[in-house]
Amino acid sequence: MRRCEEIAALLYQYIDRELSDEEYREVRQHLDECPPCKDVFQLEENVLTVVAKCCRNVSAPQNLIDRVRRLSAEHTE
Amino acid sequence: MTLSDTCCPESTQLQEIKDEAITYIDSLYRTAVRMTGNAADAEDLVQDTYLRAFRSIEQFTPGTNLRAWLFKIQTNSFINEYRKRVRRPRNTSLDDVEEYYLYNHLVESGVQPAKSITEDEILEQIDDADVFRALDELPDNFRQVVLLADVEGFAYREIADILEIPVGTVMSRLHRARKRLKDQLLDHRDQIESGVKGQNDA
Ligand SMILES: [Zn+2]
């Protein structure tokens, strides 16, 4: 099993799904067997999920959408 | 559909690309709001992005990532046109953020490695304004990678292409920005907790 420090170094690549299948499995396995690391990863993921949800609540105002639609029509020749 | 099915296949295809481009307006707008810091500048930036995109739509290669292409236009436009206008002072580095890995940081500072806190528990104690404030306090180039990765879900490679920086730089900026973000949000949470505790004690 990989050491905790090595796993911690892969934290963000794991969360971002940027690891190879092999590395992903290794991290997954470590987390299943090591509650402290699992807590660290979980906390990190939770914070980022909260940030993402909060930012995704914002949508474009209708008048902007209308203006962009008009631009799209103008530039069709 | 074959080419002979339609009188002007090229313009039909261009219109389809434009229609698809408009479906990404929420993504572009919410990013623009966080980058410019206000709704009026964000609307200008997004409108300008679409104007540039529609003018150069022939340069877009069908089948490649249209959303990433639009973000690249918007990012360039932000850097070249809008950043100059923004009033608030901006720094561009996080030099005071140490580049320890999370684990080392926790071990060295003697902090208990994270009691597990659920998403709901975080949400209970942090509102949208706290998150926006923490994001706004990041330097532009760090906030940008967080928005592209965490909010818009772009891959490292795509972010590197959008910002025209190496993948390694994307990763190190993300690392430092997220650490700062997390420290700020959880510090805030601790303050609320100790505040509540203080009230109970009194
Ligand atoms: Zn571990």
GROMACS .gro file of C-alpha atoms and ligand atoms in nm:
model
  280
    1MET     CA    1   0.000   0.000   0.000
    2ARG     CA    2   0.122   0.349  -0.080
    3ARG     CA    3   0.215   0.579   0.203
    4CYS     CA    4  -0.027   0.850   0.317
    5GLU     CA    5   0.205   1.129   0.193
    6GLU     CA    6   0.209   0.983  -0.156
    7ILE     CA    7  -0.168   0.956  -0.157
    8ALA     CA    8  -0.207   1.313  -0.030
    9ALA     CA    9   0.005   1.433  -0.322
   10LEU     CA   10  -0.252   1.281  -0.560
   11LEU     CA   11  -0.548   1.445  -0.385
   12TYR     CA   12  -0.643   1.699  -0.649
   13GLN     CA   13  -0.569   1.479  -0.948
   14TYR     CA   14  -0.795   1.221  -0.788
   15ILE     CA   15  -1.075   1.471  -0.727
   16ASP     CA   16  -1.031   1.606  -1.079
   17ARG     CA   17  -1.032   1.258  -1.238
   18GLU     CA   18  -0.691   1.324  -1.388
   19LEU     CA   19  -0.527   0.999  -1.271
   20SER     CA   20  -0.470   0.686  -1.473
   21ASP     CA   21  -0.708   0.396  -1.399
   22GLU     CA   22  -0.425   0.223  -1.217
   23GLU     CA   23  -0.346   0.523  -0.993
   24TYR     CA   24  -0.714   0.584  -0.936
   25ARG     CA   25  -0.758   0.228  -0.808
   26GLU     CA   26  -0.457   0.263  -0.579
   27VAL     CA   27  -0.591   0.583  -0.424
   28ARG     CA   28  -0.940   0.434  -0.394
   29GLN     CA   29  -0.798   0.132  -0.217
   30HIS     CA   30  -0.590   0.344   0.020
   31LEU     CA   31  -0.892   0.557   0.111
   32ASP     CA   32  -1.099   0.248   0.182
   33GLU     CA   33  -0.833   0.130   0.425
   34CYS     CA   34  -0.723   0.461   0.580
   35PRO     CA   35  -0.998   0.668   0.750
   36PRO     CA   36  -0.778   0.976   0.821
   37CYS     CA   37  -0.688   1.013   0.452
   38LYS     CA   38  -1.049   0.947   0.359
   39ASP     CA   39  -1.159   1.232   0.586
   40VAL     CA   40  -0.905   1.470   0.432
   41PHE     CA   41  -1.020   1.383   0.079
   42GLN     CA   42  -1.386   1.402   0.173
   43LEU     CA   43  -1.350   1.743   0.333
   44GLU     CA   44  -1.168   1.877   0.030
   45GLU     CA   45  -1.431   1.740  -0.208
   46ASN     CA   46  -1.712   1.878   0.004
   47VAL     CA   47  -1.568   2.229   0.011
   48LEU     CA   48  -1.518   2.229  -0.366
   49THR     CA   49  -1.869   2.097  -0.422
   50VAL     CA   50  -2.012   2.378  -0.210
   51VAL     CA   51  -1.811   2.637  -0.406
   52ALA     CA   52  -1.924   2.490  -0.738
   53LYS     CA   53  -2.292   2.471  -0.644
   54CYS     CA   54  -2.288   2.824  -0.518
   55CYS     CA   55  -2.133   2.964  -0.837
   56ARG     CA   56  -2.358   2.758  -1.064
   57ASN     CA   57  -2.666   2.925  -0.911
   58VAL     CA   58  -2.595   3.232  -1.124
   59SER     CA   59  -2.753   3.245  -1.471
   60ALA     CA   60  -2.744   3.499  -1.752
   61PRO     CA   61  -3.014   3.768  -1.745
   62GLN     CA   62  -3.283   3.738  -2.014
   63ASN     CA   63  -3.201   4.074  -2.173
   64LEU     CA   64  -2.842   3.958  -2.230
   65ILE     CA   65  -2.963   3.634  -2.389
   66ASP     CA   66  -3.195   3.836  -2.616
   67ARG     CA   67  -2.913   4.068  -2.720
   68VAL     CA   68  -2.683   3.777  -2.801
   69ARG     CA   69  -2.959   3.608  -3.006
   70ARG     CA   70  -2.996   3.927  -3.207
   71LEU     CA   71  -2.619   3.938  -3.261
   72SER     CA   72  -2.633   3.582  -3.385
   73ALA     CA   73  -2.901   3.671  -3.640
   74GLU     CA   74  -2.717   3.986  -3.756
   75HIS     CA   75  -2.406   3.790  -3.829
   76THR     CA   76  -2.583   3.536  -4.046
   77GLU     CA   77  -2.530   3.632  -4.408
   78MET     CA   78  -2.793   1.467  -4.425
   79THR     CA   79  -2.590   1.512  -4.742
   80LEU     CA   80  -2.478   1.838  -4.893
   81SER     CA   81  -2.740   1.818  -5.169
   82ASP     CA   82  -3.024   1.813  -4.916
   83THR     CA   83  -2.995   2.181  -4.852
   84CYS     CA   84  -2.942   2.495  -5.051
   85CYS     CA   85  -2.671   2.642  -4.829
   86PRO     CA   86  -2.516   2.382  -4.605
   87GLU     CA   87  -2.235   2.606  -4.485
   88SER     CA   88  -2.456   2.875  -4.344
   89THR     CA   89  -2.682   2.610  -4.188
   90GLN     CA   90  -2.382   2.460  -4.015
   91LEU     CA   91  -2.262   2.799  -3.899
   92GLN     CA   92  -2.606   2.875  -3.759
   93GLU     CA   93  -2.604   2.545  -3.572
   94ILE     CA   94  -2.267   2.631  -3.420
   95LYS     CA   95  -2.397   2.971  -3.315
   96ASP     CA   96  -2.708   2.816  -3.164
   97GLU     CA   97  -2.493   2.574  -2.969
   98ALA     CA   98  -2.267   2.862  -2.862
   99ILE     CA   99  -2.565   3.044  -2.710
  100THR     CA  100  -2.644   2.741  -2.490
  101TYR     CA  101  -2.319   2.817  -2.302
  102ILE     CA  102  -2.423   3.168  -2.205
  103ASP     CA  103  -2.490   3.084  -1.838
  104SER     CA  104  -2.140   2.939  -1.801
  105LEU     CA  105  -1.977   3.239  -1.964
  106TYR     CA  106  -2.187   3.484  -1.767
  107ARG     CA  107  -2.132   3.336  -1.421
  108THR     CA  108  -1.758   3.322  -1.491
  109ALA     CA  109  -1.765   3.681  -1.615
  110VAL     CA  110  -1.945   3.798  -1.300
  111ARG     CA  111  -1.680   3.644  -1.077
  112MET     CA  112  -1.397   3.780  -1.291
  113THR     CA  113  -1.521   4.138  -1.336
  114GLY     CA  114  -1.683   4.161  -0.994
  115ASN     CA  115  -2.011   4.314  -1.116
  116ALA     CA  116  -2.312   4.235  -1.334
  117ALA     CA  117  -2.282   4.531  -1.572
  118ASP     CA  118  -1.921   4.459  -1.672
  119ALA     CA  119  -2.004   4.088  -1.692
  120GLU     CA  120  -2.286   4.155  -1.940
  121ASP     CA  121  -2.055   4.370  -2.152
  122LEU     CA  122  -1.784   4.106  -2.143
  123VAL     CA  123  -2.018   3.824  -2.244
  124GLN     CA  124  -2.179   4.027  -2.522
  125ASP     CA  125  -1.834   4.118  -2.649
  126THR     CA  126  -1.732   3.752  -2.635
  127TYR     CA  127  -2.024   3.649  -2.856
  128LEU     CA  128  -1.964   3.935  -3.095
  129ARG     CA  129  -1.602   3.824  -3.140
  130ALA     CA  130  -1.705   3.459  -3.163
  131PHE     CA  131  -1.971   3.520  -3.430
  132ARG     CA  132  -1.734   3.736  -3.634
  133SER     CA  133  -1.471   3.464  -3.637
  134ILE     CA  134  -1.703   3.163  -3.637
  135GLU     CA  135  -1.544   3.032  -3.959
  136GLN     CA  136  -1.222   2.986  -3.764
  137PHE     CA  137  -1.387   2.739  -3.529
  138THR     CA  138  -1.319   2.377  -3.623
  139PRO     CA  139  -1.645   2.179  -3.603
  140GLY     CA  140  -1.610   1.877  -3.378
  141THR     CA  141  -1.367   2.048  -3.141
  142ASN     CA  142  -1.468   2.191  -2.803
  143LEU     CA  143  -1.690   2.492  -2.871
  144ARG     CA  144  -1.736   2.577  -2.502
  145ALA     CA  145  -1.359   2.585  -2.449
  146TRP     CA  146  -1.320   2.800  -2.764
  147LEU     CA  147  -1.569   3.053  -2.626
  148PHE     CA  148  -1.396   3.058  -2.288
  149LYS     CA  149  -1.067   3.125  -2.458
  150ILE     CA  150  -1.214   3.425  -2.640
  151GLN     CA  151  -1.370   3.555  -2.318
  152THR     CA  152  -1.050   3.505  -2.119
  153ASN     CA  153  -0.842   3.696  -2.373
  154SER     CA  154  -1.098   3.969  -2.386
  155PHE     CA  155  -1.103   3.993  -2.008
  156ILE     CA  156  -0.725   4.015  -1.984
  157ASN     CA  157  -0.685   4.263  -2.269
  158GLU     CA  158  -0.984   4.489  -2.219
  159TYR     CA  159  -1.157   4.451  -1.887
  160ARG     CA  160  -0.890   4.393  -1.631
  161LYS     CA  161  -0.760   4.745  -1.693
  162ARG     CA  162  -1.093   4.895  -1.598
  163VAL     CA  163  -1.146   4.710  -1.277
  164ARG     CA  164  -1.119   4.938  -0.981
  165ARG     CA  165  -1.025   4.711  -0.697
  166PRO     CA  166  -0.655   4.654  -0.636
  167ARG     CA  167  -0.532   4.321  -0.760
  168ASN     CA  168  -0.230   4.117  -0.684
  169THR     CA  169  -0.131   3.834  -0.911
  170SER     CA  170   0.040   3.590  -0.682
  171LEU     CA  171  -0.023   3.385  -0.373
  172ASP     CA  172   0.332   3.405  -0.245
  173ASP     CA  173   0.220   3.384   0.113
  174VAL     CA  174   0.056   3.051   0.048
  175GLU     CA  175   0.304   2.782   0.127
  176GLU     CA  176   0.341   2.503  -0.122
  177TYR     CA  177   0.320   2.221   0.124
  178TYR     CA  178   0.103   1.934   0.038
  179LEU     CA  179  -0.208   1.925   0.245
  180TYR     CA  180  -0.093   1.631   0.450
  181ASN     CA  181   0.243   1.783   0.537
  182HIS     CA  182   0.074   2.103   0.631
  183LEU     CA  183  -0.162   1.922   0.866
  184VAL     CA  184   0.115   1.716   1.022
  185GLU     CA  185   0.353   2.006   1.071
  186SER     CA  186   0.095   2.236   1.217
  187GLY     CA  187  -0.018   1.960   1.449
  188VAL     CA  188  -0.375   1.999   1.333
  189GLN     CA  189  -0.598   1.697   1.364
  190PRO     CA  190  -0.636   1.570   1.010
  191ALA     CA  191  -0.983   1.698   0.921
  192LYS     CA  192  -1.274   1.576   1.120
  193SER     CA  193  -1.508   1.474   0.847
  194ILE     CA  194  -1.749   1.756   0.770
  195THR     CA  195  -2.035   1.679   0.537
  196GLU     CA  196  -2.136   1.899   0.250
  197ASP     CA  197  -2.459   1.981   0.435
  198GLU     CA  198  -2.270   2.086   0.745
  199ILE     CA  199  -2.052   2.319   0.537
  200LEU     CA  200  -2.356   2.459   0.360
  201GLU     CA  201  -2.534   2.521   0.689
  202GLN     CA  202  -2.258   2.748   0.806
  203ILE     CA  203  -2.137   2.915   0.489
  204ASP     CA  204  -2.365   3.113   0.260
  205ASP     CA  205  -2.318   3.219  -0.101
  206ALA     CA  206  -2.178   3.555   0.008
  207ASP     CA  207  -1.899   3.384   0.203
  208VAL     CA  208  -1.804   3.174  -0.097
  209PHE     CA  209  -1.809   3.474  -0.332
  210ARG     CA  210  -1.601   3.679  -0.090
  211ALA     CA  211  -1.341   3.404  -0.058
  212LEU     CA  212  -1.327   3.370  -0.439
  213ASP     CA  213  -1.306   3.744  -0.492
  214GLU     CA  214  -1.008   3.765  -0.261
  215LEU     CA  215  -0.807   3.531  -0.484
  216PRO     CA  216  -0.582   3.698  -0.742
  217ASP     CA  217  -0.738   3.690  -1.093
  218ASN     CA  218  -0.520   3.417  -1.236
  219PHE     CA  219  -0.589   3.189  -0.941
  220ARG     CA  220  -0.962   3.256  -0.932
  221GLN     CA  221  -0.973   3.180  -1.303
  222VAL     CA  222  -0.841   2.824  -1.268
  223VAL     CA  223  -1.081   2.749  -0.983
  224LEU     CA  224  -1.376   2.870  -1.189
  225LEU     CA  225  -1.269   2.674  -1.496
  226ALA     CA  226  -1.192   2.353  -1.306
  227ASP     CA  227  -1.439   2.343  -1.018
  228VAL     CA  228  -1.736   2.533  -1.152
  229GLU     CA  229  -1.715   2.464  -1.525
  230GLY     CA  230  -1.556   2.121  -1.504
  231PHE     CA  231  -1.283   2.170  -1.764
  232ALA     CA  232  -0.994   1.920  -1.766
  233TYR     CA  233  -0.637   2.038  -1.690
  234ARG     CA  234  -0.546   2.012  -2.060
  235GLU     CA  235  -0.844   2.224  -2.164
  236ILE     CA  236  -0.766   2.489  -1.901
  237ALA     CA  237  -0.405   2.497  -2.018
  238ASP     CA  238  -0.530   2.562  -2.374
  239ILE     CA  239  -0.778   2.827  -2.266
  240LEU     CA  240  -0.525   3.020  -2.057
  241GLU     CA  241  -0.224   2.938  -2.278
  242ILE     CA  242  -0.018   2.816  -1.984
  243PRO     CA  243   0.149   2.478  -1.916
  244VAL     CA  244  -0.054   2.201  -1.749
  245GLY     CA  245   0.191   2.210  -1.456
  246THR     CA  246   0.105   2.575  -1.396
  247VAL     CA  247  -0.266   2.493  -1.403
  248MET     CA  248  -0.208   2.228  -1.138
  249SER     CA  249   0.004   2.445  -0.910
  250ARG     CA  250  -0.236   2.740  -0.933
  251LEU     CA  251  -0.531   2.514  -0.861
  252HIS     CA  252  -0.350   2.361  -0.568
  253ARG     CA  253  -0.272   2.693  -0.407
  254ALA     CA  254  -0.603   2.858  -0.487
  255ARG     CA  255  -0.805   2.571  -0.345
  256LYS     CA  256  -0.596   2.561  -0.031
  257ARG     CA  257  -0.650   2.931   0.024
  258LEU     CA  258  -1.022   2.896  -0.046
  259LYS     CA  259  -1.061   2.607   0.192
  260ASP     CA  260  -0.865   2.780   0.468
  261GLN     CA  261  -1.080   3.090   0.437
  262LEU     CA  262  -1.411   2.908   0.428
  263LEU     CA  263  -1.331   2.675   0.714
  264ASP     CA  264  -1.177   2.956   0.920
  265HIS     CA  265  -1.502   3.135   0.874
  266ARG     CA  266  -1.684   2.826   0.992
  267ASP     CA  267  -1.463   2.803   1.301
  268GLN     CA  268  -1.535   3.166   1.381
  269ILE     CA  269  -1.907   3.099   1.366
  270GLU     CA  270  -1.869   2.795   1.588
  271SER     CA  271  -1.661   2.977   1.848
  272GLY     CA  272  -1.902   3.270   1.826
  273VAL     CA  273  -2.192   3.042   1.905
  274LYS     CA  274  -1.995   2.880   2.183
  275GLY     CA  275  -1.912   3.223   2.326
  276GLN     CA  276  -2.279   3.315   2.334
  277ASN     CA  277  -2.368   2.995   2.515
  278ASP     CA  278  -2.097   3.052   2.772
  279ALA     CA  279  -2.217   3.403   2.845
  280ZN      ZN  280  -0.358   0.730   0.456
   0.00000   0.00000   0.00000
